[in-house]
Coordinates of C-alpha atoms and ligand atoms in Angstrom, one line a residue:
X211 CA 18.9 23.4 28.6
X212 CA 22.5 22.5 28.0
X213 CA 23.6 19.8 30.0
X214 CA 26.8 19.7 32.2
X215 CA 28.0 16.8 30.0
X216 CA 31.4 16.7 28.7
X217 CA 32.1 13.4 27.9
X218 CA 30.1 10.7 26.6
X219 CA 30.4 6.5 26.3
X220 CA 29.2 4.1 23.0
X221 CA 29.3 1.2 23.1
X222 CA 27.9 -1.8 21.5
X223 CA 25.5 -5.0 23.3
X224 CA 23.6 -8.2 23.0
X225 CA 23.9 -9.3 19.4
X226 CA 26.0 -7.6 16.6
X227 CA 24.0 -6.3 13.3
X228 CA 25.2 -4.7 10.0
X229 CA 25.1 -0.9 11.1
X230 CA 26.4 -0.9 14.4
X231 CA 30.1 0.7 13.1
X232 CA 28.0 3.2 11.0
X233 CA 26.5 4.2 14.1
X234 CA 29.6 4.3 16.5
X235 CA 31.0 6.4 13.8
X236 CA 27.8 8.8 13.6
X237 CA 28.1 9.4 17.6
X238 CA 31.7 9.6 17.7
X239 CA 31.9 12.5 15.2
X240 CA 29.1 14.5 16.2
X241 CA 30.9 14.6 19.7
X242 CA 33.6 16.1 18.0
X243 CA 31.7 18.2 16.0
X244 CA 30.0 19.4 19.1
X245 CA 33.4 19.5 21.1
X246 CA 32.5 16.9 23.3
X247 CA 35.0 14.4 24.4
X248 CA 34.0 10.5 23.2
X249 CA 35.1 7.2 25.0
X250 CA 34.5 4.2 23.0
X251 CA 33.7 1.3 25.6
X252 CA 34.8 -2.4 24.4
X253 CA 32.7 -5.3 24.7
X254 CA 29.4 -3.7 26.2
X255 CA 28.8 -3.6 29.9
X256 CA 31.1 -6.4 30.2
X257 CA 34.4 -3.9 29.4
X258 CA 32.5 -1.7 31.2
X259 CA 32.5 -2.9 34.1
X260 CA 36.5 -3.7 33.5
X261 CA 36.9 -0.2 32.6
X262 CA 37.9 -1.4 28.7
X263 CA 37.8 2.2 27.4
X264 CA 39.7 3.7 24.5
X265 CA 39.1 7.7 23.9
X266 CA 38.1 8.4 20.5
X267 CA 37.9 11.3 17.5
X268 CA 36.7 11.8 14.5
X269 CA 39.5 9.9 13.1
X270 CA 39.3 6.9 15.0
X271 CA 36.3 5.7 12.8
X272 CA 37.8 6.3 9.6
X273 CA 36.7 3.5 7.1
X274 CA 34.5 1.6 9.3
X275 CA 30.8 2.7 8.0
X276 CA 31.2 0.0 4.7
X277 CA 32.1 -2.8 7.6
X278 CA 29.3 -5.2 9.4
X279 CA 29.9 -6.2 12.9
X280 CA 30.9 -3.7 15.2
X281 CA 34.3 -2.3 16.0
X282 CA 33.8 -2.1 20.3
X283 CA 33.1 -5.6 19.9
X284 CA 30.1 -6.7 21.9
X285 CA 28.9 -9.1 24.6
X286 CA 26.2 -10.1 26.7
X287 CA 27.1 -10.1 30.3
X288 CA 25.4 -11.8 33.2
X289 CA 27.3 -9.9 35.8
X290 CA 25.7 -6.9 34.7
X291 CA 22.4 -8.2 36.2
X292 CA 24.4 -7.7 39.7
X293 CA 23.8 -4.6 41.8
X294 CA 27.4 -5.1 42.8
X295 CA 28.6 -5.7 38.7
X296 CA 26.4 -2.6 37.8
X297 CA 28.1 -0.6 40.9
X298 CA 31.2 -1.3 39.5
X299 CA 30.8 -0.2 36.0
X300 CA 29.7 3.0 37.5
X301 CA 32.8 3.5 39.5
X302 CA 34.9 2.4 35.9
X303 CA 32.8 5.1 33.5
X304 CA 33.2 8.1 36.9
X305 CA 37.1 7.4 37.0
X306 CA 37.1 7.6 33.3
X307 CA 35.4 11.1 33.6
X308 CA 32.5 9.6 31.7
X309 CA 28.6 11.8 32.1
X310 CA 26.6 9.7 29.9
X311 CA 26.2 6.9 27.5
X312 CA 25.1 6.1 24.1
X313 CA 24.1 1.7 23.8
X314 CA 23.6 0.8 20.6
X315 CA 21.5 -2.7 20.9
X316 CA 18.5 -4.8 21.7
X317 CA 15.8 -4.9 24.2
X318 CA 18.1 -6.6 26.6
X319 CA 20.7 -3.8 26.7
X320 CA 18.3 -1.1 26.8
X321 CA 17.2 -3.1 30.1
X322 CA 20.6 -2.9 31.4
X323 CA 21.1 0.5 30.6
X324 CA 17.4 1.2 31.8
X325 CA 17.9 0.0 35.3
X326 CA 21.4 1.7 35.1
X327 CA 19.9 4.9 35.0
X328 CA 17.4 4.4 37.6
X329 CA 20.1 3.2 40.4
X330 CA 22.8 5.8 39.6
X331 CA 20.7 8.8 37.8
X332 CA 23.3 8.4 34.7
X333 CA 22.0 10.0 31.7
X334 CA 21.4 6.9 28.5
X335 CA 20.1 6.7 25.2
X336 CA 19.8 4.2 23.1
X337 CA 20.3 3.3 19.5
X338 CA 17.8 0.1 18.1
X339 CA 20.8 -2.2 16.6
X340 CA 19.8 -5.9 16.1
X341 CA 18.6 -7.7 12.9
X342 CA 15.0 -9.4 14.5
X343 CA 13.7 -5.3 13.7
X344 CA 11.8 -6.6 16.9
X345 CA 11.9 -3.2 18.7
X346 CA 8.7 -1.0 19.9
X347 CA 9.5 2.2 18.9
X348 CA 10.9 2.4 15.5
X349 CA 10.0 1.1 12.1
X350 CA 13.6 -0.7 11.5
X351 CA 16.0 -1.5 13.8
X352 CA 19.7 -0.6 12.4
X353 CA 20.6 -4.1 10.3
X354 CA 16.9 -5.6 9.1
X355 CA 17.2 -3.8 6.2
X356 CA 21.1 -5.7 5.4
X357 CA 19.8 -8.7 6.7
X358 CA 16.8 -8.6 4.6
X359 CA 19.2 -8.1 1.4
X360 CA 21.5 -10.7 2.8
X361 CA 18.3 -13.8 3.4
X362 CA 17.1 -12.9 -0.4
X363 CA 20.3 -13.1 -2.2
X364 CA 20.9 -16.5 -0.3
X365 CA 17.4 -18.1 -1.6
X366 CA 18.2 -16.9 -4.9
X367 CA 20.9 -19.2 -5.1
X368 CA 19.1 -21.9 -3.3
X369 CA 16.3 -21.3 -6.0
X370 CA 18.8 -21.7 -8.9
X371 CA 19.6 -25.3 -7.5
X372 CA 16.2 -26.7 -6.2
X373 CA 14.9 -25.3 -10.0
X374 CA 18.1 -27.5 -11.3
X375 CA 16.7 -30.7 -9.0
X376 CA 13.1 -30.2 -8.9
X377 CA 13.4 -29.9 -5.4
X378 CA 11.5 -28.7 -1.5
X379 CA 14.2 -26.7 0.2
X380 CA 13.0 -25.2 3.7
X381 CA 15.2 -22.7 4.5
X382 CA 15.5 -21.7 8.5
X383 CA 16.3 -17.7 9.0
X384 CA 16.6 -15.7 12.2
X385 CA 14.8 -13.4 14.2
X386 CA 14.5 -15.2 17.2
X387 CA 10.8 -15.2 18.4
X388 CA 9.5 -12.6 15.2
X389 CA 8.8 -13.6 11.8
X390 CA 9.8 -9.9 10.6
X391 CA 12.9 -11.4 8.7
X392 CA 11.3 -14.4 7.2
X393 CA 7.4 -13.0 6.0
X394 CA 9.6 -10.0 4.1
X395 CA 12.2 -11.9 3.0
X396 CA 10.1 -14.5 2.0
X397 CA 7.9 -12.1 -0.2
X398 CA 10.9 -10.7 -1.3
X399 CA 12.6 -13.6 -2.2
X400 CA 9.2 -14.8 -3.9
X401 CA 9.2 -18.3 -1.4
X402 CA 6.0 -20.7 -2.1
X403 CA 5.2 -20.7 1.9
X404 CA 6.7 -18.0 4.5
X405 CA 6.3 -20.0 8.5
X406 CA 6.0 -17.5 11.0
X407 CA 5.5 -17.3 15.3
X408 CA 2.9 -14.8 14.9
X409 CA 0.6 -16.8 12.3
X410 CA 0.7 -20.6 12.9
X411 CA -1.3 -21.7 9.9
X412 CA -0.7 -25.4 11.1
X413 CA 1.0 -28.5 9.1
X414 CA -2.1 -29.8 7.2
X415 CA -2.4 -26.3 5.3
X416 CA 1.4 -26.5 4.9
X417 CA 0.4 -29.6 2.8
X418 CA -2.7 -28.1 1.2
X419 CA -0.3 -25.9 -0.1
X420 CA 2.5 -27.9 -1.2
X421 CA 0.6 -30.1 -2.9
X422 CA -1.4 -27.3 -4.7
X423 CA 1.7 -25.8 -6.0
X424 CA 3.1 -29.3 -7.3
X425 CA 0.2 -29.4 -9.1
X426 CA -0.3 -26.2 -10.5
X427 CA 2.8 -27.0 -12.3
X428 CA 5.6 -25.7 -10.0
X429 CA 8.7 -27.9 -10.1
X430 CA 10.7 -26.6 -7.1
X431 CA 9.4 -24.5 -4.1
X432 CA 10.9 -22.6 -1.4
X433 CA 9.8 -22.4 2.5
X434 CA 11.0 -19.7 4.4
X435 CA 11.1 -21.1 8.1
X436 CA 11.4 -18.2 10.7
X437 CA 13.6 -19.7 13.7
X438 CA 11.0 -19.1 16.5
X439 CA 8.3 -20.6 14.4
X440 CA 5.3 -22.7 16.2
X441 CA 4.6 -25.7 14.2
X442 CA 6.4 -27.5 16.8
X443 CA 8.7 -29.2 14.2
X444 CA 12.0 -27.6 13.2
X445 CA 13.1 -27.5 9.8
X446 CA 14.6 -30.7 9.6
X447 CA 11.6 -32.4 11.6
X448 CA 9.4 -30.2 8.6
X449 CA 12.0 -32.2 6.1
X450 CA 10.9 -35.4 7.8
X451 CA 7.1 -34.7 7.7
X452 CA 7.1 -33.7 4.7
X453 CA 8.6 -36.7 2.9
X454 CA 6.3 -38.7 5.0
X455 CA 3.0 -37.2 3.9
X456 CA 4.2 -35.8 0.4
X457 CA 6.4 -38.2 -0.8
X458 CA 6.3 -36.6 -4.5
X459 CA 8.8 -33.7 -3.0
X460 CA 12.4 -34.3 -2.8
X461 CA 13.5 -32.1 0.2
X462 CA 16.3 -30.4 1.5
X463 CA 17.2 -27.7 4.3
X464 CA 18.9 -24.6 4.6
X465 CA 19.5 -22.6 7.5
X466 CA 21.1 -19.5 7.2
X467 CA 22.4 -19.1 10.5
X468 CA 24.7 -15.9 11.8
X469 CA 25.6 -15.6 8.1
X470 CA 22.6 -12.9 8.5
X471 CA 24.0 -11.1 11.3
X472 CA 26.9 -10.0 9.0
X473 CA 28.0 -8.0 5.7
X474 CA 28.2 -4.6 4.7
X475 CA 25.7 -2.4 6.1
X476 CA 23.3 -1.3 3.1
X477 CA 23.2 1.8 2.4
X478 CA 19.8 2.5 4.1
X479 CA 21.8 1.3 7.3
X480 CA 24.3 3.3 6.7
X481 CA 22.3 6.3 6.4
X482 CA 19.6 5.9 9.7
X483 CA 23.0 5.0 11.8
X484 CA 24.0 7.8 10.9
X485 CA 21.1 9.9 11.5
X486 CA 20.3 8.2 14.8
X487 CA 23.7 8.5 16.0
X488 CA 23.5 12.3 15.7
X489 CA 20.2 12.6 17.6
X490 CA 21.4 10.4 20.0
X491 CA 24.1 12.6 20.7
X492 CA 22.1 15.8 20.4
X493 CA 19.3 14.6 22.9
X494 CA 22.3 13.7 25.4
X495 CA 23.6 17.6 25.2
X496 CA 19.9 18.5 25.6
X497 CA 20.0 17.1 29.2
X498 CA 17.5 14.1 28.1
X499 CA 18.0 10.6 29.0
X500 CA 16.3 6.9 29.3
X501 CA 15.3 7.2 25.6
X502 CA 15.8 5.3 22.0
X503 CA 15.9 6.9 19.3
X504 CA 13.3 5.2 16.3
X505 CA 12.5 6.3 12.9
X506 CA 8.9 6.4 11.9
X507 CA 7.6 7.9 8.7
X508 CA 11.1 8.5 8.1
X509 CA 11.4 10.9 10.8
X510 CA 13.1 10.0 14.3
X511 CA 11.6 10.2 17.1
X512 CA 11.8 9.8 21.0
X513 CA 10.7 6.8 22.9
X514 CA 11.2 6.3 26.5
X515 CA 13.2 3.0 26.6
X516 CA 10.7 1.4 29.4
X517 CA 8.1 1.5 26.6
X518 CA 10.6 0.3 23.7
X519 CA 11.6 -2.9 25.7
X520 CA 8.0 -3.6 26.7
X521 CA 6.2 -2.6 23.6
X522 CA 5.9 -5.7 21.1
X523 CA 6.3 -5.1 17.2
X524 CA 3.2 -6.3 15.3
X525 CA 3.5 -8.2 12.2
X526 CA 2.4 -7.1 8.9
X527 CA -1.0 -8.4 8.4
X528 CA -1.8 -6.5 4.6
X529 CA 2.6 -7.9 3.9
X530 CA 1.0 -11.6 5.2
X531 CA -2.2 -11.2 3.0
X532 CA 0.7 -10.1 -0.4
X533 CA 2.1 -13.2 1.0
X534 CA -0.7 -15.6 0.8
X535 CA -1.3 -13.7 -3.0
X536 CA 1.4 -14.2 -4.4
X537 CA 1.8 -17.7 -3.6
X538 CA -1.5 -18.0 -6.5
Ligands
F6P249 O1 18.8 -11.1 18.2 C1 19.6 -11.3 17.1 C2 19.8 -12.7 16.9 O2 20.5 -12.9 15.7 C3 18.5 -13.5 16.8 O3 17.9 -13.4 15.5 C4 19.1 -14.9 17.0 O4 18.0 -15.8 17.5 C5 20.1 -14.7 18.2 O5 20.5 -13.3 18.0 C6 21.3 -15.6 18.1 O6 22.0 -15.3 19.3 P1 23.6 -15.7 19.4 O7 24.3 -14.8 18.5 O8 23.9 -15.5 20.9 O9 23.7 -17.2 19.0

């Protein structure tokens, strides 16, 4: 069935991930490939509902799917959680002439967009774009892969210097409440200890360990801290502990910080954006809505966005049992 769309919306929400351009520029030019008219919307819902809309072709994302961050800008806005703010976007995008949307974010914006649908039977689909890779539905989310690259180069140069000083380093990376980011990273990156939400091994192991790899001859060591983690210390209480108990470690922290949020997309970003900004597109024309778009066994699929912002991502368990390997 082709739908009675002729013009559709992107924009981009909640926090900003390596990718995001690569898929604005994916969802722009298959509405011009497909002759459909393309409105890029600034800021998410919050330009939205100020009616912050710029039309855009093929040319108007020239150069931009090398550059992190994300050209619309993005935002996270409260009066969006109004009836009466939601109401008013709607009257913005129907003035504009926009028929549908395209939000390329996390579970949050898929909520907004969600309940959007439901009050004013506005076709959506959403695109999975936020580091944490914390969405049900899809294997990566567009920017884990980037962020990934970006956390491991990092601790290699943190290794270089705690190897120089003999030195503890904890080093604190995002993901919000998900250890996705820090157990792959942290195998990746080859740290002594990887602390994770999901698997709360406690502080006395944390020891165990340290002092096992002290004495099995390993000068400097490296503990990847995911930011949500439940010891109930942060990293520089961790510091603190740690020079209390263990005295024979010289410690210092790291935390990584938004520096992981930005970059060049890689170029397995680069490519599912632009995969997923197609289908996105294509399921719109199709007359489907209230979906995200995932990849899974490399093939994207369809999953209805109640289920992608209720579903929960499971960690790794054989990736946490390489881990605890390779730690030997
Ligand atoms: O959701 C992406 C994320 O980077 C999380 O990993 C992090 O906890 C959060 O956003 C930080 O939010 P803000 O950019 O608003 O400080």
């Amino acid at each position: 069935m082709v739908s009675e769309i002729k013009k559709i919306g992107v924009f981009t929400s909640g926090g900003d991930s390596p990718g995001m351009n690569a898929a604005i520029r994916s969802v722009v030019r298959t509405c011009a490939f497909l002759k459909v008219d393309c409105v890029g919307i600034y800021r998410g819902y919050e330009g939205m509902i100020e009616g912050d809309f710029k039309p855009m072709d093929a040319r108007s994302v020239n150069n931009i799917i090398n550059k992190g961050g994300t050209i619309l800008k993005s935002a996270r806005c409260e009066p969006f959680r109004t009836e009466e703010g939601r109401k008013k976007a709607y009257e913005q995008l129907r003035a504009e002439g926009i028929d549908a949307f395209v939000v390329i974010g996390g579970d949050g914006s898929f909520t907004g967009a969600m309940i959007f649908n439901q009050e004013f039977d506005f076709p959506v689909i959403g695109i999975p774009g936020t580091i944490d890779n914390d969405i049900f539905g899809t294997t990566f989310t567009l920017g884990f892969d980037t962020a990934l690259n970006t956390v491991v180069e990092a601790i290699d140069k943190i290794r270089d210097t705690a190897s120089s000083h003999n030195r503890l380093f904890f080093v604190e990376v995002m993901g919000r409440d998900v250890g996705h980011i820090a157990l792959n990273a942290g195998v990746g990156a080859g740290a002594e200890e990887i602390l994770i939400p999901e698997e709360n091994l406690g502080l006395d192991r944390l020891l165990e360990s340290l002092k096992r790899s002290k004495e099995s001859g390993k000068s400097s060591s490296i503990v990847i801290v995911a930011e949500g983690d439940k010891t109930g210390k942060n990293v520089f209480e961790l510091k603190e502990y740690v020079e209390e108990h263990l005295p024979i470690y010289d410690v210092r922290v790291s935390v990584l910080g938004h520096m992981q949020r930005g970059g060049p997309p890689s170029c397995y970003d680069r490519v599912l954006a632009s995969r997923m900004g197609v289908k996105a597109v294509e399921s719109l024309l199709e007359g489907k809505t209230s979906l995200m778009v995932g990849v899974q066994d490399n093939r994207l699929i369809l999953t209805p966005i109640n289920k992608a912002i209720k579903g929960h991502t499971k960690i790794d368990k054989e990736l946490i049992r390489v881990s605890e390997i390779m730690t030997t």
